[in-house]
Short mmCIF file of C-alpha atoms and ligand atoms in Angstrom, two decimals:
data_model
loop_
_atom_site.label_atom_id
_atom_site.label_comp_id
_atom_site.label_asym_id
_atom_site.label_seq_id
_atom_site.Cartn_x
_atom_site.Cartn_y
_atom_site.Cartn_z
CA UNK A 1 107.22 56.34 85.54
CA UNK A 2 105.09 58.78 84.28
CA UNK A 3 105.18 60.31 80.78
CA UNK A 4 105.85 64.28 80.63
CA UNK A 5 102.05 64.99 79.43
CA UNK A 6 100.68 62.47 82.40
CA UNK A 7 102.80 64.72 84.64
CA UNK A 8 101.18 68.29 83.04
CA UNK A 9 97.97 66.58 82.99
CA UNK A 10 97.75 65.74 86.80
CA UNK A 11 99.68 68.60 87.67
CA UNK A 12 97.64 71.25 86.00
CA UNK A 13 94.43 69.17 87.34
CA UNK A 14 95.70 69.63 91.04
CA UNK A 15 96.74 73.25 90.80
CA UNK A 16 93.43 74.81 88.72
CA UNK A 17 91.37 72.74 91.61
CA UNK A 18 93.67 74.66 94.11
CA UNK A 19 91.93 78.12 94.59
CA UNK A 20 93.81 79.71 97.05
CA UNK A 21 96.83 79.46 94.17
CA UNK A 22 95.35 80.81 91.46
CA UNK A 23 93.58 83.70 93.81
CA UNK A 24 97.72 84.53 94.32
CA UNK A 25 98.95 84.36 91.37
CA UNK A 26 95.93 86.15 89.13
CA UNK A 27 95.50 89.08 92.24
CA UNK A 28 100.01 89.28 91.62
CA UNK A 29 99.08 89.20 87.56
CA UNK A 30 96.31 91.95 87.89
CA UNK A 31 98.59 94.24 89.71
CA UNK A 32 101.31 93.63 87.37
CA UNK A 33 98.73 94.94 84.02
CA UNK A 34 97.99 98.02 85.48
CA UNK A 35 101.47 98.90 86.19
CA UNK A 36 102.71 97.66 82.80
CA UNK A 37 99.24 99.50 81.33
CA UNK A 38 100.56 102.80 82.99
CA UNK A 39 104.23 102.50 81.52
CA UNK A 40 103.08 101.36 78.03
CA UNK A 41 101.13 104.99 78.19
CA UNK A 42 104.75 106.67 78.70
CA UNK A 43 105.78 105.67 75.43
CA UNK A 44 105.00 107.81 72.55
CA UNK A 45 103.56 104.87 70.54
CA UNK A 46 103.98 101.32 72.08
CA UNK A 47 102.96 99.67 68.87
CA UNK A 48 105.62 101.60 66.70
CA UNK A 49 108.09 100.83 69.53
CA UNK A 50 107.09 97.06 69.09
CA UNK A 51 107.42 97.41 65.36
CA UNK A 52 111.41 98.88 65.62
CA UNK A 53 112.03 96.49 68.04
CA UNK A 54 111.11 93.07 66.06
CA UNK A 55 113.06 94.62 62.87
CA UNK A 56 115.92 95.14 64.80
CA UNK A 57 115.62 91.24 66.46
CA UNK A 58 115.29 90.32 63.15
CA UNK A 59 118.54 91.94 62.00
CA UNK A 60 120.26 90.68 64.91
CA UNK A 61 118.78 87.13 64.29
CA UNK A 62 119.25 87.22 60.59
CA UNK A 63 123.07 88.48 60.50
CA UNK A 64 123.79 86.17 63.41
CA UNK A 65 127.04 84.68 62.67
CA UNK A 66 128.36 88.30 61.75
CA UNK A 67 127.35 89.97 64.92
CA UNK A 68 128.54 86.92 67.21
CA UNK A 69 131.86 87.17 65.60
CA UNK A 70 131.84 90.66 66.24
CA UNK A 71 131.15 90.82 69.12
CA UNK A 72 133.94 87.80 70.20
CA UNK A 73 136.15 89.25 68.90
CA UNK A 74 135.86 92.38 70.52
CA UNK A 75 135.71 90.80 74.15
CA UNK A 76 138.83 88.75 73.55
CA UNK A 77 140.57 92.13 72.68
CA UNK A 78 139.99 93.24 75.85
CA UNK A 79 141.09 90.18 77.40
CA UNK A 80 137.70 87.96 77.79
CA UNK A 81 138.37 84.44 77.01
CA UNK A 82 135.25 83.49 75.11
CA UNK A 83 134.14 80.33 74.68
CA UNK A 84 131.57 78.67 72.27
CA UNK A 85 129.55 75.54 73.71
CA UNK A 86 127.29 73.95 71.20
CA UNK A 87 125.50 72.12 73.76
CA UNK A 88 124.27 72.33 77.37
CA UNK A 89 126.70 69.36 78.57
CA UNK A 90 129.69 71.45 76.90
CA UNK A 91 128.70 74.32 78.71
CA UNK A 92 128.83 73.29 81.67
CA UNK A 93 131.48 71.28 81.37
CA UNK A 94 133.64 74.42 80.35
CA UNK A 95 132.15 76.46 83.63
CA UNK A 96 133.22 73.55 85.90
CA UNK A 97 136.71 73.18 83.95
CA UNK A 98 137.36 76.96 84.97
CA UNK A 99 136.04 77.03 88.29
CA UNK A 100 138.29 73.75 88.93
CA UNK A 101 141.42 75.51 87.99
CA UNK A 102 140.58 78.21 90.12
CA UNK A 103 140.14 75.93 93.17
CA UNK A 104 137.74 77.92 93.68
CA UNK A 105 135.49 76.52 96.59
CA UNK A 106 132.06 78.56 96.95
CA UNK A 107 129.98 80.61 93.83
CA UNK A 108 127.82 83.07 94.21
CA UNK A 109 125.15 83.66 91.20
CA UNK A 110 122.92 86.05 89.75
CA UNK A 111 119.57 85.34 87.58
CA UNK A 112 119.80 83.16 84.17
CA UNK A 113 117.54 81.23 83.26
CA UNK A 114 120.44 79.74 80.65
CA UNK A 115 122.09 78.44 83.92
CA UNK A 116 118.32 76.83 84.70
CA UNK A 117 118.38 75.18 81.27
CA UNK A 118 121.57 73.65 81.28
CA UNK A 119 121.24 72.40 84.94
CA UNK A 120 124.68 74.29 85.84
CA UNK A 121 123.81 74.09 89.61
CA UNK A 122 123.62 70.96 89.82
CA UNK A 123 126.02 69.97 87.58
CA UNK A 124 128.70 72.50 90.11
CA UNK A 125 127.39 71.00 93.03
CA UNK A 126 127.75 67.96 91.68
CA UNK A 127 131.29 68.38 91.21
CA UNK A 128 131.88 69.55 94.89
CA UNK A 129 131.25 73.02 94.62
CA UNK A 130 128.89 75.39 97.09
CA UNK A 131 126.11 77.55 94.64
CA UNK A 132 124.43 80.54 95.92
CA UNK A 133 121.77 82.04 94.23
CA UNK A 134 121.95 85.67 94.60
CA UNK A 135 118.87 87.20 93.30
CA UNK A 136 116.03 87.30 96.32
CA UNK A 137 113.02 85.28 94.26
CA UNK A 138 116.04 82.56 92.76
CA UNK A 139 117.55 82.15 96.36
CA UNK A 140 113.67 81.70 97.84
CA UNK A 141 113.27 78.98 95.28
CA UNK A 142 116.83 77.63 95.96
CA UNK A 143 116.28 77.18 99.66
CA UNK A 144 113.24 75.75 99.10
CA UNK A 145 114.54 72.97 96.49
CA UNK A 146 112.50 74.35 93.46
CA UNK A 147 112.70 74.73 90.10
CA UNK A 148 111.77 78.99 89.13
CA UNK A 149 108.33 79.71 89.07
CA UNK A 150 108.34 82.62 86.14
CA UNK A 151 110.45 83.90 83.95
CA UNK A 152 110.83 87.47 85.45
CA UNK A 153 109.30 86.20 89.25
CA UNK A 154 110.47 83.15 90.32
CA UNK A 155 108.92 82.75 93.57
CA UNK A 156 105.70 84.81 92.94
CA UNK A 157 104.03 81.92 93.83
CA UNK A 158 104.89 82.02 97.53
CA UNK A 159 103.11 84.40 100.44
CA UNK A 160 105.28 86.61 102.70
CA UNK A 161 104.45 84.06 105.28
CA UNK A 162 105.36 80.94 103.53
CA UNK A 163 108.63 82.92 103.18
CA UNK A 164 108.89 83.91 106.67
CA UNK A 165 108.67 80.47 107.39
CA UNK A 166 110.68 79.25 104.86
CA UNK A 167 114.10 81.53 106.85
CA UNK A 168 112.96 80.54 109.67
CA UNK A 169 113.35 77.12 108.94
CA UNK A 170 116.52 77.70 106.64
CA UNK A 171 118.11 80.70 108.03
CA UNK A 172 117.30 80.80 111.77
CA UNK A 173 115.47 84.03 111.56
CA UNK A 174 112.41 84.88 114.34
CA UNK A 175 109.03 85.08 111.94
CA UNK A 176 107.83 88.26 110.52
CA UNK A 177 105.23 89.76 107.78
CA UNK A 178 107.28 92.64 106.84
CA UNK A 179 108.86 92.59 103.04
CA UNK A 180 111.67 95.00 104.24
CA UNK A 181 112.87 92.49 107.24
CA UNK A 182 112.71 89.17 105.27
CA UNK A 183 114.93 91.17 102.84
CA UNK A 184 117.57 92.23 105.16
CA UNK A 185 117.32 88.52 106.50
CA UNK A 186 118.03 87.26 102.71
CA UNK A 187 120.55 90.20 102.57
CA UNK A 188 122.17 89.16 105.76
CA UNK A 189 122.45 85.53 104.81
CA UNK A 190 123.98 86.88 101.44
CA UNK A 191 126.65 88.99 101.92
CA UNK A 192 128.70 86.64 103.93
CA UNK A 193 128.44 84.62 100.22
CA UNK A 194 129.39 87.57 98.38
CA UNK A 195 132.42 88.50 100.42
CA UNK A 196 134.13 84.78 100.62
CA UNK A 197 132.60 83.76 96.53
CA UNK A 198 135.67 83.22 94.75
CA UNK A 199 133.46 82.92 91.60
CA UNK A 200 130.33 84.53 89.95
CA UNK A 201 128.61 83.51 87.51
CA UNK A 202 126.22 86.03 85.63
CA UNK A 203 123.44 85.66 82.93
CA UNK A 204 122.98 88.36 80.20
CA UNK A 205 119.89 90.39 79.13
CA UNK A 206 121.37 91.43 76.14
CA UNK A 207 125.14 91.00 74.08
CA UNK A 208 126.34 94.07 72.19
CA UNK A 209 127.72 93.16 68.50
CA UNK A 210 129.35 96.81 67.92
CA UNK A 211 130.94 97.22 71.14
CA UNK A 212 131.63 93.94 72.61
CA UNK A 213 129.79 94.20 75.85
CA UNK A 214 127.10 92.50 77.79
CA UNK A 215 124.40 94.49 79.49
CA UNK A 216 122.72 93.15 82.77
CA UNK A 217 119.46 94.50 83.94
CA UNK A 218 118.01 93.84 87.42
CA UNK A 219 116.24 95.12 90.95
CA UNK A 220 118.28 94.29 93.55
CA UNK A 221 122.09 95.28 92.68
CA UNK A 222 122.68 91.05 93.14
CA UNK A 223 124.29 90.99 89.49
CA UNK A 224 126.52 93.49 90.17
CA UNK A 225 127.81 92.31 93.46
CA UNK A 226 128.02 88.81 91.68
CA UNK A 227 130.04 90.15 89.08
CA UNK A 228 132.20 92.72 91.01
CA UNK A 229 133.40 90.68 93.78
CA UNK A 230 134.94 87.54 92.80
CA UNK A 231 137.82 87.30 91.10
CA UNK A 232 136.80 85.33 88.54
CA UNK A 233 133.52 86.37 86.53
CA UNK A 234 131.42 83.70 84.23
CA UNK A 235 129.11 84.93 82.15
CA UNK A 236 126.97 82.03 80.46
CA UNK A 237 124.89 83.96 77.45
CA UNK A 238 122.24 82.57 74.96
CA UNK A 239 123.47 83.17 71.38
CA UNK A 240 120.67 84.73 70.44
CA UNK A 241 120.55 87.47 73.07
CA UNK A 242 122.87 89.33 70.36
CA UNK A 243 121.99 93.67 69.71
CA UNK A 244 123.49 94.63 66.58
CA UNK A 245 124.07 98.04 68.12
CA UNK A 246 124.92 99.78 71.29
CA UNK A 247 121.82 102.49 70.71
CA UNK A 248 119.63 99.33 70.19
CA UNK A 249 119.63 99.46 74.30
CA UNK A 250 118.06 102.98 74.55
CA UNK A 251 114.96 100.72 72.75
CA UNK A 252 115.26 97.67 74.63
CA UNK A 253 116.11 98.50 78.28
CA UNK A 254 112.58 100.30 79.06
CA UNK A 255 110.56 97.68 77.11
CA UNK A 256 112.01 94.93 78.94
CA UNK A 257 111.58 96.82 81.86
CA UNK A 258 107.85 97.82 81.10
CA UNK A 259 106.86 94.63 79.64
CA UNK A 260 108.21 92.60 81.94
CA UNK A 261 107.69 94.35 84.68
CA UNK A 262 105.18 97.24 84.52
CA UNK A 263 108.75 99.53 85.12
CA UNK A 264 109.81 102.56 83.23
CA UNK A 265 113.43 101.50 83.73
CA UNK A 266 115.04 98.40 85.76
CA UNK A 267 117.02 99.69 89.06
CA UNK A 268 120.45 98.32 87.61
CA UNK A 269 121.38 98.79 84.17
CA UNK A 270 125.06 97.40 84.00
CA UNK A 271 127.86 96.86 80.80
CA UNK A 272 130.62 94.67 81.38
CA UNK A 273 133.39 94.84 78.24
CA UNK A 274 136.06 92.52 79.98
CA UNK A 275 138.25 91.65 83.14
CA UNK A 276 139.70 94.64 85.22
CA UNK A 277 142.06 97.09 83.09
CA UNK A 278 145.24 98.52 84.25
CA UNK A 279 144.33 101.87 86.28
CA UNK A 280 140.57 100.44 86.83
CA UNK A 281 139.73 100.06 90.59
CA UNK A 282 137.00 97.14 90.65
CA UNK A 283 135.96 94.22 88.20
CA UNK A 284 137.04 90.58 88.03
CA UNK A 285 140.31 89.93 86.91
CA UNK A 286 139.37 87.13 84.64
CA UNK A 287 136.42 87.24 83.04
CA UNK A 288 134.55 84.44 80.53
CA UNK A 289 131.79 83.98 78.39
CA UNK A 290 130.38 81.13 77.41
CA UNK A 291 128.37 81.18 73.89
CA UNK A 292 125.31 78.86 74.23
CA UNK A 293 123.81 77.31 71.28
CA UNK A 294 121.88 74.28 72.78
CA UNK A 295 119.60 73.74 69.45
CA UNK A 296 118.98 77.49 69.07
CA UNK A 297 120.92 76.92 65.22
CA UNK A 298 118.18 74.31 64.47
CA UNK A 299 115.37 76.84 65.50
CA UNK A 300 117.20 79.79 63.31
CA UNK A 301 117.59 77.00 60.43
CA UNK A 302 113.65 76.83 60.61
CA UNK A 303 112.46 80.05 58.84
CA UNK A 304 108.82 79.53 59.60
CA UNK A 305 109.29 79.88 63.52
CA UNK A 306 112.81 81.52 63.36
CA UNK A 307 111.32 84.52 65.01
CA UNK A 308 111.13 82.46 68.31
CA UNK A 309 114.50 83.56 68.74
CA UNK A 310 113.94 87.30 69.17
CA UNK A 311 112.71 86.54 72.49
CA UNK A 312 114.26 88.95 75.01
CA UNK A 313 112.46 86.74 77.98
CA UNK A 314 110.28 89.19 79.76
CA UNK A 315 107.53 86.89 80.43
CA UNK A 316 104.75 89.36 79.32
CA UNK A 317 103.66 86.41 77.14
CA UNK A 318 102.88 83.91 80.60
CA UNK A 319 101.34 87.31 82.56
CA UNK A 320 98.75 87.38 80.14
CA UNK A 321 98.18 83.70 79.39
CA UNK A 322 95.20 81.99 80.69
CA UNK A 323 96.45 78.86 80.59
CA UNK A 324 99.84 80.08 82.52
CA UNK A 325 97.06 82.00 85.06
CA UNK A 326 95.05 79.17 86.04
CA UNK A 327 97.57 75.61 85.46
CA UNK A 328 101.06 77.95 87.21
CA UNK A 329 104.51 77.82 86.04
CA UNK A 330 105.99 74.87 87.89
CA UNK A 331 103.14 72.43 85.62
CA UNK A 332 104.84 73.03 82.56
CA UNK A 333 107.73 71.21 84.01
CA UNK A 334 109.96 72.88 81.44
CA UNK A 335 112.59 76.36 81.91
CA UNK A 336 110.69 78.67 80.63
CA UNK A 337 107.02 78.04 81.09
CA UNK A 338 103.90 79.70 79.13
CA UNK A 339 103.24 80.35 75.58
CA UNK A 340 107.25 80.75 74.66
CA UNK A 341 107.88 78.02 76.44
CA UNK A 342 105.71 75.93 74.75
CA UNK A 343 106.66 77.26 71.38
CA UNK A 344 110.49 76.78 72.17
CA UNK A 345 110.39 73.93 74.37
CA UNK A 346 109.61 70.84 71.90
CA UNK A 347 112.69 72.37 69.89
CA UNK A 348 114.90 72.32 72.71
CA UNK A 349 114.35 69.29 74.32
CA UNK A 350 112.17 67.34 71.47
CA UNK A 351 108.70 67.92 69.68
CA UNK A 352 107.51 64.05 70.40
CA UNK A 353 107.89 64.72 74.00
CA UNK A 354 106.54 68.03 74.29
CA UNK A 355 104.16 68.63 71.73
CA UNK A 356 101.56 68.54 74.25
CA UNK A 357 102.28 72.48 75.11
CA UNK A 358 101.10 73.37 72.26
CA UNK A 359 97.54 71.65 72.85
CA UNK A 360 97.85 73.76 76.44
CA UNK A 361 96.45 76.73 74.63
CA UNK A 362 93.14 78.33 74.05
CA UNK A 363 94.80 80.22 70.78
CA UNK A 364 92.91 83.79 71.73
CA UNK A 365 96.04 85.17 70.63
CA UNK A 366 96.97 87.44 74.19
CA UNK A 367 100.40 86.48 73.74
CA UNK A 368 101.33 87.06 70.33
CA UNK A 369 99.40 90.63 70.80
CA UNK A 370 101.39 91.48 74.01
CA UNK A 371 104.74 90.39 72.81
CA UNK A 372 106.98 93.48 72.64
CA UNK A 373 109.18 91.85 69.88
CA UNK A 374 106.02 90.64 67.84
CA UNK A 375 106.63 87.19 68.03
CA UNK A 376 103.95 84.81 66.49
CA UNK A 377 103.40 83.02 69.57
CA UNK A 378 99.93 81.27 68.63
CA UNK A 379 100.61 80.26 65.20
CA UNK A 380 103.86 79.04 66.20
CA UNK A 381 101.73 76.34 68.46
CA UNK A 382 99.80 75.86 65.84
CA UNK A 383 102.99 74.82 63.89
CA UNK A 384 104.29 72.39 66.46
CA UNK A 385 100.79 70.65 66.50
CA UNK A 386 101.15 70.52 62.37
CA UNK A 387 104.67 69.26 62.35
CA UNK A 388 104.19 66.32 65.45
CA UNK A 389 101.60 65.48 63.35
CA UNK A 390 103.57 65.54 60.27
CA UNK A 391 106.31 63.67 61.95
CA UNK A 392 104.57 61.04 63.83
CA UNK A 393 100.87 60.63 61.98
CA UNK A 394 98.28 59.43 64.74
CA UNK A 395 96.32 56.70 62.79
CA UNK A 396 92.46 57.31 65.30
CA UNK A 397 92.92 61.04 65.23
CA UNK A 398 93.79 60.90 61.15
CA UNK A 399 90.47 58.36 60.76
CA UNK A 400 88.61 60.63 63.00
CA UNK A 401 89.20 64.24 61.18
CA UNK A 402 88.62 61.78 57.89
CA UNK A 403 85.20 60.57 58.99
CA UNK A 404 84.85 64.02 60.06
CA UNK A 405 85.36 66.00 56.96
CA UNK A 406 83.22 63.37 54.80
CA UNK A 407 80.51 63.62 57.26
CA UNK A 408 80.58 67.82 57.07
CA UNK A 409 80.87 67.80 52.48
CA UNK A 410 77.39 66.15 53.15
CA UNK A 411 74.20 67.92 54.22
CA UNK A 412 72.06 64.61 54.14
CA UNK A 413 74.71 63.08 56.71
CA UNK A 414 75.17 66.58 58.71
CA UNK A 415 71.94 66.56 59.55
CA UNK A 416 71.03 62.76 60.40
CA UNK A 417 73.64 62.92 62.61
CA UNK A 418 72.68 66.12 64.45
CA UNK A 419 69.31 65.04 65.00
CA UNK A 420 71.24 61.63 66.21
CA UNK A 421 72.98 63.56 68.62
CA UNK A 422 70.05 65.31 70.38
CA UNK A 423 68.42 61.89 70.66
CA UNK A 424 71.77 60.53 72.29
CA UNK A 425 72.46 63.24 74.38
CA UNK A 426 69.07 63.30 76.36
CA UNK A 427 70.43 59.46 77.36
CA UNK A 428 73.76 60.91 78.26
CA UNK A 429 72.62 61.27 81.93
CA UNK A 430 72.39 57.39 82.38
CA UNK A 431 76.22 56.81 81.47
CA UNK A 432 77.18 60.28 82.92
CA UNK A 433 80.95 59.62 84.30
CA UNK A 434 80.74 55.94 83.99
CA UNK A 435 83.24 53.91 81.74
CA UNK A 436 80.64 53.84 79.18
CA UNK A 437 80.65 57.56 78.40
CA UNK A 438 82.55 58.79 75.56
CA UNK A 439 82.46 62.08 76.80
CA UNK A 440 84.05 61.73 80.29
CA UNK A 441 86.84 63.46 79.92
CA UNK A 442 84.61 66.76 78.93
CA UNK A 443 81.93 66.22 81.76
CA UNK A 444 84.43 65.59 84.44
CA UNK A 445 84.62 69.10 85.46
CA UNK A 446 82.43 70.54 83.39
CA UNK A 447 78.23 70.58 81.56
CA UNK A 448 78.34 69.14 78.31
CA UNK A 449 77.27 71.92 76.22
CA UNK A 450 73.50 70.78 74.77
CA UNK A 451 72.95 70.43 71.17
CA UNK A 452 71.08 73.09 69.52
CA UNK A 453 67.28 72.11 69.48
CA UNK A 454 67.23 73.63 65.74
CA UNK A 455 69.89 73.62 63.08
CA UNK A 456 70.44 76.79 61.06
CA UNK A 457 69.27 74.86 58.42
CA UNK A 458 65.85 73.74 60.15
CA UNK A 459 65.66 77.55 61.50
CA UNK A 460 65.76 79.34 57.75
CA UNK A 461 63.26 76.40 56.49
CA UNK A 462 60.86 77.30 59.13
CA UNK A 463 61.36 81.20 59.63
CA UNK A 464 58.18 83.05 59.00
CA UNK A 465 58.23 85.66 55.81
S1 LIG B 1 107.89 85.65 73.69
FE1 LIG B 1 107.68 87.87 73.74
S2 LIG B 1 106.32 88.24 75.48
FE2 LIG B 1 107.08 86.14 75.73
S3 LIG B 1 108.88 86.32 77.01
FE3 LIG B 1 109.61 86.43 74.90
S4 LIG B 1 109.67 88.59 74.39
FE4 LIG B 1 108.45 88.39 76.25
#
């Protein structure tokens, strides 16, 4: 079986050689900057709206256990049950506990990409239940037996006619180019789902500390149909999607919105604050919320890359990403894909494993500068490259960067070798891609870059006065 970097390797080999997918995805990507370019311009000042927003993530991250207790407390007083799973396996084991005592037989389901990391689909289908995805890109990817593409897009990696075909196939519909029909086939499909669910299970963009509420922000209505319907509503929420404050949303709803989406504001902007109260005509009439932790405590116990946790998962950071652009989001092989992905990945599911993100980087920095919540993105993969290193020393690379560093403290050796290396590389044709070239893995796809014909050294010796 193949290790997880064998699988990115080969996988982001095949898809950078496959031009007709990165034509899609970079034409989707270019469209998507000059729409978010165009809403940035609506605020008064993006970067001072960036700058309120990572002190108030901070606040929310630092004073954690405060506003989480909060903001329990004040959903149980309205009759939430809340529950606290400190692990993905508890999670879902309390979501299939309550939708077995509800004999519940089919779920519908909104967007989370919580749900994605904890494997809760298959983990309820698993257990005999029927899951429908209810947002149009997740229930795309569902039919087609794949993992989300993006963060915010999850099948922006298909064509209207690989859809078309896709319902066709799935659905029974007669083929067609047209956005609008495939959506009223989807929506078709769908409300059948909605009508008989007799759960639904919701993600959250954000959890209010002050009020006890949980705001959902989406295109399509889906989320509010998920959560309106049933009678039972589960809402599975990433601890650290905590807002101290309920004005903190007048901030956060558009920049989601235009970061993530190149929107001033998301279609649906929803608050749920508990099950159905006496005199109230709609709403669930239970209603849960499960508290994921999953190793997000170990990240906020790391103050160096703490900040990781202000996320607020509008995939800005993989839009901009040339890595994300040209290798796609199904070759991370991970939830959440691109340069947060590979900063939080290796602490979620273990730096040994997945260090190798953080080598999938070109460190130019896009991410960390279009991050509305300022993370550190880059340095943070620098980090993760430090402390695999730290925790599991590799003995060639450690004599290498030794052999390395003595060679560069000496100009006699600097130079011997440079002038080494010009020799060697005019005989680097003859073992060009053979098993005797020690610099295949460079000229594989690619010129090896020639050495200069003059050091700066040589240059300022022989520069005329
Ligand atoms: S790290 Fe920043 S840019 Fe990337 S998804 Fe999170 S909030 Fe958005």
């Amino acid at each position: 079986m193949k290790t997880f970097v064998e699988e990115f390797k080969d996988q982001a080999g095949r898809i950078t050689r496959d031009l007709r997918h990165r034509g899609l995805i970079q034409t989707a990507l270019r469209k998507y900057e000059v729409k978010r370019d165009e809403k940035k311009a609506a605020f008064q000042d993006w970067e001072s709206a960036r700058q309120t927003a990572a002190e108030i993530k901070w606040e929310a991250i630092n004073k954690l256990d405060e506003h989480l207790e909060a903001f329990a407390s004040k959903m149980e007083a309205r009759g939430t049950k809340v529950h606290w799973a400190s692990t993905g396996e508890q999670a879902r084991d309390i979501i299939v506990k309550v939708v077995q005592e509800k004999k519940a037989r089919s779920i519908i389901k909104s967007k989370a990409m919580t749900a994605e990391e904890i494997h809760l689909n298959d983990a309820l289908e698993h257990a005999g239940f029927e899951v429908v995805e209810s947002d149009l890109g997740e229930y795309i990817v569902q039919l087609r037996k794949e993992a989300p593409y993006h963060i915010v897009f999850p099948a922006m990696h298909l064509t209207r006619g690989e859809i078309s075909e896709l319902f066709t196939k799935e659905l029974g519909s007669a083929p067609t180019d047209s956005p609008e029909e495939l959506t009223m086939i989807a929506r078709r499909a769908l409300r059948h789902k909605y009508i008989t669910a007799d759960i639904g299970i919701t993600g959250a963009n954000f959890a209010i500390a002050e009020t006890g509420m949980i705001s959902i922000t989406e295109n399509e209505g889906n989320a509010r149909l998920t959560a309106a319907l049933p009678k039972t509503m589960i809402t599975l929420v990433g601890i650290e999607k905590v807002l101290p404050r309920m004005e903190d949303l007048a901030l956060f709803l558009p920049m989601l919105a235009t970061a993530g989406a190149g929107q001033t504001i998301t279609g649906y902007n929803t608050m749920y604050s508990g099950p159905r109260q006496p005199g109230e005509s709609d709403g669930p009439e239970e209603y849960h919320v499960v508290l994921l932790d999953n190793r997000r405590t170990e990240l906020l116990a790391d103050p160096e890359q703490r900040d990781a946790l202000h996320c607020i998962r509008c995939g800005a950071c993989l839009n901009v990403c040339p890595i994300y652009r040209n290798v796609g989001g199904h070759t991370y092989g991970t939830t959440y894909s691109g340069p947060i992905g590979s900063v939080i990945t290796p602490h979620l599911r273990g730096l040994q494993d997945w260090k190798h993100l953080s080598y999938a980087s070109s460190l130019c920095g896009a991410c960390t500068e279009t991050c509305p919540v300022k993370i550190n993105l880059h340095h943070h993969l620098l980090q993760n490259r430090r402390n695999s290193m730290q925790q599991e020393p590799n003995a060639t690379e450690k004599l290498a960067f030794t052999a390395f560093g003595y060679v560069a403290n000496s100009p006699f050796l600097w130079s011997l070798i440079t002038k080494g290396a010009r020799v060697l590389q005019k005989m680097h044709p003859l073992v060009k891609g053979g098993a005797m070239d020690p610099a295949k893995a460079w000229t594989q796809t690619r010129e090896l870059p020639p050495v200069a014909k003059q050091s700066f050294k040589e240059f300022w010796k022989d520069r005329k006065p």
